[in-house]
């Protein structure tokens, strides 16, 4: 608690309950039929004598007039401050004045004990009596600011009158009224004045009546425990504070929605409350308690702030400025200093503050003790502090003290008029007196000036001083800089309206000012530029931060809050100011005095200096790494340390770039490894022109409008054009080019036109192309857009000379989409788009043209369209041709059959195209014409499976279908399996096992096929067995099928052996060569037994050839049997040819194996005997004849030869026959008997000659060109002279076809 205000400042004589009236600096106290007037320092000013005990004491609004009345007297004394002389006046009614009060315009209301009223106009001296206002004594009254007069009387009524005394309202009350007042009800209406009368009724309730609106009155009752209403007052925005006798202090609202709602409630004096009074400007309420204490409470906070000891205190009265409060106490009238006048000043963070009514202390934040403390002879109305001095003053006087502990006075100064504000630098003082600034040196009289010199510059409203200059603003908007070295005005800027506040940055390089329109600006003397600051319209003050930070910083403030703004001189968009963080709320009644590093020094009515941090700076203190907070303050150095992550670096880089802090931006972009940006920012930083530099930086940021603005101000405005061009922003680029580079307009127009054309804005594109005429490609664009816009004639004329196929094509498409088909067709043809042209002509039904184009058209649809057209015209032949070309054989066939009746051509088309639908048509036609085979054939060919099947079924031509399918399968290599199976199923259903089996076999269903075929074969179907063999042979992987078939053929199933040649075929087909050879030999044996030597020979020959053909080697059994059978056949041939020797040799070979010819043993032997006889082989003949004589043959001898044989035997072995001639072994060349087939030397079996039966020889070797059996060439040739067929294979052989061979080895292997 501050000891300076603890005790009473003064104690004035006065009895308890004495009336006290304050103005600002004087207090009137009624005491013993006198009124004493005192000043604030307790000096008596005057004494006014009264005729009785004072019952009314009142100062007028200005504090110039004091009125005093006394009991039971009609006389009132007026006392003027100026003259200090009492002046008696009389009410004129002869009744005692019971209440008096000053209203507006020096009207004094005098109310009487009988309820009458007199209005006294002090200016004119006129009195106006108003009789019968009330019927009894008027006890209380009040004036509203608008001049309404409310009176309350003992007649329990309340009246409201106009300033002229006319009654507006009279209201009857329940009980006796007291303490009538005017107040302003809190409403949501438009602002209104204090038009509500309030009065305490019966000491308990508060009655309220809003006069102007004619509202119903409201009466507030309070809790009984509060006791009676001791005192009440209106305050703030429609609130009422009431003091109750039970010691309570209660604040209530008058807002209709919350009427009677208690804002706060205190009980500061539990032993009882005697009085209460409010000093609204000081935010204070004072209560006097039965406890002998006065307590001071904050109205807004609703809490007690101070306690003063004042025994017996009551009747509290505030001085009009709220600094002093008086109370009637036991000891007299005690005056307390409730709060100090807010007289303070600062320089940087050095503050000069009034610490008592006549003492100034100078403090600095870093020092505990005051730098200086000055005792003054007066209570100053202002103070000032500079680097070396502190000054204080009142009226037109100023005292200057040095800033030191001793604080010696160095000068006093008397100005020509009252000083309202004074500023200091280290050597000069500048005092604002009556609209002009007196500037002079402090400690000597070296220089003195009064500015402005020119009256047209208006009256100075605010000024500021720096080390170099005095800066002032005037009420006509002049902002001037007076240089203190040069001692003259150096700069003068004219603003649009009056200036109210001027604040200069310490260096003087920036001046902020508040104008009459509540707007704040920053003026830069260097560039003479003015930058608007987005400050609140309620701004009352501006402070620059005195801390030398990176960026200039200032706050604008009003009574509630302070807002920080950062000011950037250089950025891509030039200088600008930006609000930082949200506004900082100011403690109640406290006003910023200085600002340093975001910390504000605040000074309030409690006389103390408080310090708070602005929001933006507090955020940095709370979170030192918060990039956003640092960037908002433009603290790039700290921000660099805080930016760690990529997004942070990017943000930092961009913010720095925006503010043209190139070094920081470059560092950040380098760390981001953004080479492109690094290069671009380097270039921007190196640009010599500041605007160009800004433009380039803005471009980097993508802020194109800003960039353009900067470029246009730079030395190279064409950069703006380049930028817009590169952004493809053609309209803007063209605008720029029109002034900056007219020669570029055509090229830009062309580019714009191309863009417009691309986006389909053809009319505009056309206009731009026209602007661009002369540019390359423009003619094409013009042509396209003209065509797009429907100007076909112009478009086509532009195309007259073009050779560009692409352009022609494009334009043809455009024309087509615009439905200009003839022109489109013509262009398409010019562009070589014959197909397109033809199609267009088709759409135009221009058939001659179509026909002309058709040879160059391949697209089927064109031909098809043409064909349709021709068909419609009835020109069927042409239509058919076109349909064929169009790949629509169906239509072609339809016409051929229905219109032209040329089925053979239709068949031809179907055969060529294999088109199923066409095939069906033709098939129907053929069928109706009775040619089922051809019809079916076509269907099969064209793969019309189901149609073919259905047709075959209906026509009973299923077998035919089967054959056709089989043929198809054979020709294609791929069987139409499904159809074959279907056909097979059909026959199976028909119980035709053979055909079913056959088609199953063709469809590859071997097992089932074999089953069915064997079933058919079992009932004697020969072909079935053959097919079964085929099927079994084909089923390579199902050997059991072959076994089944073989078993069947061998009769294993029915005991009836079938044709073995089939078995042979099966073995051969399946590649079972050994088995095949065995079967062949067996078969030949059977044939031989039966005497069918030719058949046996042929069986063996076939087997031999097939084995050879399959790479097999015919076994010896086969070969030797073939040789034997061939010898027999050859023997008969040579017998016929009369070659008896050869026949004899061959027959004797046969005879040696006569057991193998059981059917003809005797005839053969007989022939052999005869032939040997003829050939002169007597001994052989004898030997053979002897054989015939054996009992097994003799009975069978042909009687014809019986004698002959017997004679041979009888003659005996008489003539030895000549030895058999020899020829060399073809292997080892050993001479061997000609007919010997095994070499005695090399043991080889020797091949026999098919013509002679001898063994072959090397030197005379040949082959049958057909069967490739070897022969003795000369012997074969000789044979062919008569026979001309090969005796082995029966094929015709020309002698000339016989060749001799060198290498016989192949043919000697037997
Ligand atoms: Zn040999
Ligand atoms: Zn032959």
CSV table of N, CA and C in Angstrom, one decimal, residues 834-943:
chain,number,residue,atom,x,y,z
A,834,UNK,N,-9.3,-39.0,-100.0
A,834,UNK,CA,-10.3,-39.4,-100.9
A,834,UNK,C,-11.5,-40.1,-100.3
A,835,UNK,N,-11.1,-40.8,-99.3
A,835,UNK,CA,-12.1,-41.6,-98.6
A,835,UNK,C,-13.2,-40.6,-97.9
A,836,UNK,N,-12.6,-39.6,-97.2
A,836,UNK,CA,-13.4,-38.6,-96.5
A,836,UNK,C,-14.2,-37.9,-97.6
A,837,UNK,N,-13.6,-37.5,-98.7
A,837,UNK,CA,-14.3,-36.8,-99.7
A,837,UNK,C,-15.4,-37.7,-100.2
A,838,UNK,N,-15.1,-38.9,-100.5
A,838,UNK,CA,-16.1,-39.8,-101.0
A,838,UNK,C,-17.3,-39.9,-100.0
A,839,UNK,N,-16.9,-40.0,-98.8
A,839,UNK,CA,-18.0,-40.1,-97.8
A,839,UNK,C,-18.9,-38.9,-97.8
A,840,UNK,N,-18.2,-37.7,-97.9
A,840,UNK,CA,-19.0,-36.5,-97.9
A,840,UNK,C,-19.9,-36.5,-99.1
A,841,UNK,N,-19.4,-36.9,-100.2
A,841,UNK,CA,-20.2,-36.9,-101.4
A,841,UNK,C,-21.3,-37.9,-101.3
A,842,UNK,N,-21.1,-39.0,-100.6
A,842,UNK,CA,-22.1,-40.0,-100.3
A,842,UNK,C,-23.3,-39.2,-99.5
A,843,UNK,N,-22.8,-38.5,-98.5
A,843,UNK,CA,-23.8,-37.7,-97.7
A,843,UNK,C,-24.6,-36.7,-98.6
A,844,UNK,N,-23.9,-36.2,-99.6
A,844,UNK,CA,-24.5,-35.3,-100.5
A,844,UNK,C,-25.3,-36.0,-101.6
A,845,UNK,N,-25.2,-37.3,-101.7
A,845,UNK,CA,-25.8,-38.1,-102.7
A,845,UNK,C,-25.3,-37.7,-104.1
A,846,UNK,N,-24.0,-37.3,-104.1
A,846,UNK,CA,-23.4,-36.9,-105.4
A,846,UNK,C,-22.7,-38.1,-105.9
A,847,UNK,N,-23.5,-39.0,-106.5
A,847,UNK,CA,-23.1,-40.3,-106.9
A,847,UNK,C,-22.0,-40.3,-108.0
A,848,UNK,N,-22.2,-39.5,-109.0
A,848,UNK,CA,-21.1,-39.5,-110.0
A,848,UNK,C,-19.7,-39.2,-109.4
A,849,UNK,N,-19.7,-38.3,-108.5
A,849,UNK,CA,-18.5,-37.9,-107.8
A,849,UNK,C,-17.9,-39.1,-107.0
A,850,UNK,N,-18.9,-39.7,-106.3
A,850,UNK,CA,-18.5,-40.9,-105.5
A,850,UNK,C,-17.9,-41.9,-106.4
A,851,UNK,N,-18.5,-42.2,-107.6
A,851,UNK,CA,-18.1,-43.2,-108.5
A,851,UNK,C,-16.7,-42.8,-108.9
A,852,UNK,N,-16.5,-41.6,-109.2
A,852,UNK,CA,-15.2,-41.1,-109.7
A,852,UNK,C,-14.1,-41.3,-108.6
A,853,UNK,N,-14.4,-41.2,-107.3
A,853,UNK,CA,-13.5,-41.3,-106.3
A,853,UNK,C,-13.2,-42.7,-105.8
A,854,UNK,N,-14.2,-43.6,-106.1
A,854,UNK,CA,-14.2,-44.9,-105.6
A,854,UNK,C,-12.9,-45.7,-105.8
A,855,UNK,N,-12.3,-45.6,-107.0
A,855,UNK,CA,-11.1,-46.4,-107.2
A,855,UNK,C,-10.0,-46.0,-106.2
A,856,UNK,N,-10.1,-44.8,-105.6
A,856,UNK,CA,-9.0,-44.4,-104.7
A,856,UNK,C,-9.4,-44.7,-103.3
A,857,UNK,N,-10.5,-45.3,-103.1
A,857,UNK,CA,-11.1,-45.5,-101.8
A,857,UNK,C,-11.0,-47.0,-101.4
A,858,UNK,N,-10.5,-47.2,-100.2
A,858,UNK,CA,-10.5,-48.6,-99.8
A,858,UNK,C,-11.5,-48.8,-98.7
A,859,UNK,N,-11.9,-47.8,-98.0
A,859,UNK,CA,-12.8,-48.0,-96.8
A,859,UNK,C,-14.1,-48.7,-97.3
A,860,UNK,N,-14.3,-49.8,-96.7
A,860,UNK,CA,-15.5,-50.6,-97.0
A,860,UNK,C,-16.8,-49.8,-96.9
A,861,UNK,N,-16.9,-48.9,-95.8
A,861,UNK,CA,-18.1,-48.3,-95.6
A,861,UNK,C,-18.5,-47.4,-96.8
A,862,UNK,N,-17.5,-46.8,-97.5
A,862,UNK,CA,-17.9,-45.9,-98.6
A,862,UNK,C,-18.5,-46.8,-99.7
A,863,UNK,N,-17.8,-47.9,-100.0
A,863,UNK,CA,-18.3,-48.8,-101.0
A,863,UNK,C,-19.7,-49.3,-100.6
A,864,UNK,N,-19.9,-49.6,-99.4
A,864,UNK,CA,-21.1,-50.1,-98.9
A,864,UNK,C,-22.2,-49.0,-99.2
A,865,UNK,N,-21.9,-47.8,-98.8
A,865,UNK,CA,-22.8,-46.7,-99.0
A,865,UNK,C,-23.2,-46.5,-100.5
A,866,UNK,N,-22.1,-46.6,-101.3
A,866,UNK,CA,-22.3,-46.5,-102.7
A,866,UNK,C,-23.2,-47.6,-103.2
A,867,UNK,N,-22.8,-48.8,-102.7
A,867,UNK,CA,-23.6,-50.0,-103.2
A,867,UNK,C,-25.1,-49.8,-102.8
A,868,UNK,N,-25.3,-49.3,-101.6
A,868,UNK,CA,-26.7,-49.2,-101.2
A,868,UNK,C,-27.4,-48.2,-102.2
A,869,UNK,N,-26.7,-47.1,-102.4
A,869,UNK,CA,-27.3,-46.1,-103.3
A,869,UNK,C,-27.6,-46.7,-104.7
A,870,UNK,N,-26.6,-47.5,-105.2
A,870,UNK,CA,-26.8,-48.1,-106.5
A,870,UNK,C,-28.0,-49.1,-106.5
A,871,UNK,N,-28.0,-49.8,-105.4
A,871,UNK,CA,-29.1,-50.8,-105.3
A,871,UNK,C,-30.5,-50.0,-105.3
A,872,UNK,N,-30.5,-48.9,-104.6
A,872,UNK,CA,-31.7,-48.1,-104.5
A,872,UNK,C,-32.1,-47.6,-105.9
A,873,UNK,N,-31.0,-47.4,-106.7
A,873,UNK,CA,-31.3,-46.9,-108.1
A,873,UNK,C,-31.7,-48.0,-109.0
A,874,UNK,N,-31.5,-49.3,-108.5
A,874,UNK,CA,-31.8,-50.4,-109.3
A,874,UNK,C,-30.6,-50.8,-110.2
A,875,UNK,N,-29.5,-50.3,-110.0
A,875,UNK,CA,-28.3,-50.7,-110.8
A,875,UNK,C,-27.6,-51.8,-110.0
A,876,UNK,N,-28.2,-53.0,-110.2
A,876,UNK,CA,-27.7,-54.1,-109.3
A,876,UNK,C,-26.3,-54.6,-109.6
A,877,UNK,N,-25.9,-54.6,-110.9
A,877,UNK,CA,-24.6,-55.1,-111.2
A,877,UNK,C,-23.5,-54.2,-110.5
A,878,UNK,N,-23.7,-52.9,-110.6
A,878,UNK,CA,-22.7,-52.0,-110.0
A,878,UNK,C,-22.8,-52.2,-108.5
A,879,UNK,N,-24.0,-52.4,-108.0
A,879,UNK,CA,-24.2,-52.5,-106.6
A,879,UNK,C,-23.5,-53.8,-106.1
A,880,UNK,N,-23.6,-54.9,-106.9
A,880,UNK,CA,-23.0,-56.1,-106.5
A,880,UNK,C,-21.5,-55.9,-106.4
A,881,UNK,N,-20.9,-55.3,-107.4
A,881,UNK,CA,-19.5,-55.1,-107.4
A,881,UNK,C,-19.0,-54.3,-106.2
A,882,UNK,N,-19.8,-53.2,-105.9
A,882,UNK,CA,-19.5,-52.4,-104.8
A,882,UNK,C,-19.6,-53.1,-103.4
A,883,UNK,N,-20.7,-53.9,-103.4
A,883,UNK,CA,-20.9,-54.7,-102.1
A,883,UNK,C,-19.7,-55.6,-101.9
A,884,UNK,N,-19.2,-56.2,-103.0
A,884,UNK,CA,-18.1,-57.1,-102.9
A,884,UNK,C,-16.9,-56.4,-102.4
A,885,UNK,N,-16.6,-55.2,-102.9
A,885,UNK,CA,-15.5,-54.4,-102.5
A,885,UNK,C,-15.7,-54.0,-101.0
A,886,UNK,N,-16.9,-53.7,-100.7
A,886,UNK,CA,-17.2,-53.3,-99.4
A,886,UNK,C,-17.1,-54.4,-98.3
A,887,UNK,N,-16.9,-55.6,-98.9
A,887,UNK,CA,-16.8,-56.7,-97.9
A,887,UNK,C,-18.2,-57.1,-97.4
A,888,UNK,N,-19.2,-56.9,-98.2
A,888,UNK,CA,-20.5,-57.4,-97.8
A,888,UNK,C,-21.0,-58.4,-98.8
A,889,UNK,N,-20.5,-59.6,-98.8
A,889,UNK,CA,-20.9,-60.6,-99.8
A,889,UNK,C,-22.3,-61.0,-99.6
A,890,UNK,N,-22.8,-60.8,-98.5
A,890,UNK,CA,-24.2,-61.2,-98.2
A,890,UNK,C,-25.1,-60.4,-99.1
A,891,UNK,N,-24.9,-59.1,-99.1
A,891,UNK,CA,-25.7,-58.2,-99.9
A,891,UNK,C,-25.5,-58.5,-101.4
A,892,UNK,N,-24.2,-58.8,-101.7
A,892,UNK,CA,-23.9,-59.1,-103.1
A,892,UNK,C,-24.7,-60.3,-103.6
A,893,UNK,N,-24.6,-61.3,-102.7
A,893,UNK,CA,-25.3,-62.6,-103.0
A,893,UNK,C,-26.8,-62.4,-103.1
A,894,UNK,N,-27.3,-61.6,-102.2
A,894,UNK,CA,-28.7,-61.4,-102.2
A,894,UNK,C,-29.2,-60.8,-103.5
A,895,UNK,N,-28.4,-59.8,-104.0
A,895,UNK,CA,-28.8,-59.2,-105.3
A,895,UNK,C,-28.6,-60.2,-106.4
A,896,UNK,N,-27.5,-61.0,-106.4
A,896,UNK,CA,-27.3,-61.9,-107.5
A,896,UNK,C,-28.4,-63.0,-107.5
A,897,UNK,N,-28.9,-63.4,-106.4
A,897,UNK,CA,-29.9,-64.4,-106.4
A,897,UNK,C,-31.3,-63.8,-106.7
A,898,UNK,N,-31.6,-62.7,-106.0
A,898,UNK,CA,-33.0,-62.2,-106.1
A,898,UNK,C,-33.2,-61.3,-107.3
A,899,UNK,N,-32.2,-60.5,-107.6
A,899,UNK,CA,-32.5,-59.6,-108.7
A,899,UNK,C,-31.9,-60.0,-110.0
A,900,UNK,N,-30.6,-60.5,-110.0
A,900,UNK,CA,-29.9,-60.8,-111.2
A,900,UNK,C,-30.1,-62.2,-111.6
A,901,UNK,N,-30.5,-63.1,-110.7
A,901,UNK,CA,-30.7,-64.5,-111.1
A,901,UNK,C,-29.4,-65.1,-111.6
A,902,UNK,N,-28.3,-64.9,-110.9
A,902,UNK,CA,-27.0,-65.4,-111.4
A,902,UNK,C,-26.4,-66.2,-110.3
A,903,UNK,N,-27.0,-67.4,-110.0
A,903,UNK,CA,-26.6,-68.2,-108.8
A,903,UNK,C,-25.1,-68.6,-108.9
A,904,UNK,N,-24.7,-68.9,-110.1
A,904,UNK,CA,-23.3,-69.4,-110.2
A,904,UNK,C,-22.3,-68.4,-109.7
A,905,UNK,N,-22.6,-67.1,-110.0
A,905,UNK,CA,-21.7,-66.0,-109.5
A,905,UNK,C,-21.8,-65.9,-108.0
A,906,UNK,N,-23.0,-66.1,-107.5
A,906,UNK,CA,-23.2,-66.1,-106.1
A,906,UNK,C,-22.4,-67.2,-105.4
A,907,UNK,N,-22.5,-68.4,-106.1
A,907,UNK,CA,-21.7,-69.5,-105.5
A,907,UNK,C,-20.2,-69.2,-105.5
A,908,UNK,N,-19.8,-68.5,-106.6
A,908,UNK,CA,-18.4,-68.2,-106.7
A,908,UNK,C,-18.0,-67.2,-105.5
A,909,UNK,N,-18.9,-66.3,-105.3
A,909,UNK,CA,-18.6,-65.3,-104.2
A,909,UNK,C,-18.5,-66.0,-102.9
A,910,UNK,N,-19.4,-66.9,-102.7
A,910,UNK,CA,-19.4,-67.6,-101.4
A,910,UNK,C,-18.2,-68.5,-101.3
A,911,UNK,N,-17.8,-69.1,-102.4
A,911,UNK,CA,-16.6,-69.9,-102.3
A,911,UNK,C,-15.3,-69.1,-102.0
A,912,UNK,N,-15.4,-67.9,-102.6
A,912,UNK,CA,-14.2,-67.0,-102.4
A,912,UNK,C,-14.2,-66.4,-100.9
A,913,UNK,N,-15.4,-66.1,-100.5
A,913,UNK,CA,-15.4,-65.3,-99.2
A,913,UNK,C,-15.6,-66.3,-98.0
A,914,UNK,N,-16.2,-67.4,-98.3
A,914,UNK,CA,-16.6,-68.3,-97.3
A,914,UNK,C,-17.4,-67.6,-96.2
A,915,UNK,N,-18.3,-66.7,-96.6
A,915,UNK,CA,-19.1,-65.9,-95.7
A,915,UNK,C,-20.3,-66.8,-95.3
A,916,UNK,N,-20.5,-67.0,-94.1
A,916,UNK,CA,-21.6,-68.0,-93.7
A,916,UNK,C,-23.0,-67.5,-94.1
A,917,UNK,N,-23.2,-66.2,-93.9
A,917,UNK,CA,-24.6,-65.7,-94.2
A,917,UNK,C,-24.9,-65.8,-95.7
A,918,UNK,N,-23.9,-65.4,-96.4
A,918,UNK,CA,-24.0,-65.5,-97.9
A,918,UNK,C,-24.2,-67.0,-98.2
A,919,UNK,N,-23.4,-67.8,-97.6
A,919,UNK,CA,-23.5,-69.3,-97.9
A,919,UNK,C,-24.9,-69.8,-97.6
A,920,UNK,N,-25.5,-69.3,-96.5
A,920,UNK,CA,-26.8,-69.8,-96.2
A,920,UNK,C,-27.8,-69.4,-97.2
A,921,UNK,N,-27.7,-68.1,-97.7
A,921,UNK,CA,-28.6,-67.7,-98.8
A,921,UNK,C,-28.5,-68.6,-100.0
A,922,UNK,N,-27.3,-68.8,-100.4
A,922,UNK,CA,-27.0,-69.5,-101.6
A,922,UNK,C,-27.5,-71.0,-101.4
A,923,UNK,N,-27.2,-71.5,-100.2
A,923,UNK,CA,-27.6,-72.8,-100.0
A,923,UNK,C,-29.1,-73.0,-100.1
A,924,UNK,N,-29.9,-72.0,-99.5
A,924,UNK,CA,-31.3,-72.1,-99.6
A,924,UNK,C,-31.7,-72.1,-101.1
A,925,UNK,N,-31.1,-71.3,-101.8
A,925,UNK,CA,-31.4,-71.1,-103.2
A,925,UNK,C,-31.1,-72.5,-104.0
A,926,UNK,N,-30.0,-73.0,-103.7
A,926,UNK,CA,-29.6,-74.3,-104.4
A,926,UNK,C,-30.5,-75.4,-104.0
A,927,UNK,N,-30.9,-75.4,-102.7
A,927,UNK,CA,-31.7,-76.5,-102.3
A,927,UNK,C,-33.1,-76.4,-103.0
A,928,UNK,N,-33.6,-75.2,-103.0
A,928,UNK,CA,-34.9,-75.0,-103.7
A,928,UNK,C,-34.8,-75.4,-105.2
A,929,UNK,N,-33.5,-75.2,-105.7
A,929,UNK,CA,-33.3,-75.6,-107.1
A,929,UNK,C,-33.0,-77.1,-107.2
A,930,UNK,N,-33.0,-77.8,-106.1
A,930,UNK,CA,-32.8,-79.2,-106.1
A,930,UNK,C,-31.3,-79.7,-106.0
A,931,UNK,N,-30.4,-78.8,-105.8
A,931,UNK,CA,-29.0,-79.2,-105.8
A,931,UNK,C,-28.5,-79.2,-104.3
A,932,UNK,N,-29.0,-80.3,-103.7
A,932,UNK,CA,-28.7,-80.5,-102.2
A,932,UNK,C,-27.2,-80.6,-102.0
A,933,UNK,N,-26.5,-81.3,-102.8
A,933,UNK,CA,-25.1,-81.6,-102.6
A,933,UNK,C,-24.3,-80.3,-102.6
A,934,UNK,N,-24.6,-79.5,-103.6
A,934,UNK,CA,-23.8,-78.2,-103.7
A,934,UNK,C,-24.2,-77.3,-102.5
A,935,UNK,N,-25.5,-77.3,-102.2
A,935,UNK,CA,-26.0,-76.5,-101.0
A,935,UNK,C,-25.2,-76.9,-99.8
A,936,UNK,N,-25.2,-78.2,-99.5
A,936,UNK,CA,-24.6,-78.7,-98.3
A,936,UNK,C,-23.1,-78.4,-98.3
A,937,UNK,N,-22.5,-78.6,-99.5
A,937,UNK,CA,-21.1,-78.4,-99.7
A,937,UNK,C,-20.8,-76.9,-99.3
A,938,UNK,N,-21.6,-76.0,-99.7
A,938,UNK,CA,-21.3,-74.5,-99.4
A,938,UNK,C,-21.4,-74.3,-97.9
A,939,UNK,N,-22.5,-74.9,-97.3
A,939,UNK,CA,-22.6,-74.7,-95.9
A,939,UNK,C,-21.4,-75.3,-95.1
A,940,UNK,N,-21.0,-76.4,-95.6
A,940,UNK,CA,-19.8,-77.0,-94.9
A,940,UNK,C,-18.6,-76.1,-95.0
A,941,UNK,N,-18.4,-75.7,-96.2
A,941,UNK,CA,-17.2,-74.9,-96.5
A,941,UNK,C,-17.2,-73.6,-95.7
A,942,UNK,N,-18.4,-73.0,-95.5
A,942,UNK,CA,-18.5,-71.8,-94.9
A,942,UNK,C,-18.7,-71.9,-93.3
A,943,UNK,N,-18.6,-73.2,-92.9
A,943,UNK,CA,-18.6,-73.4,-91.5
A,943,UNK,C,-20.0,-73.2,-90.9
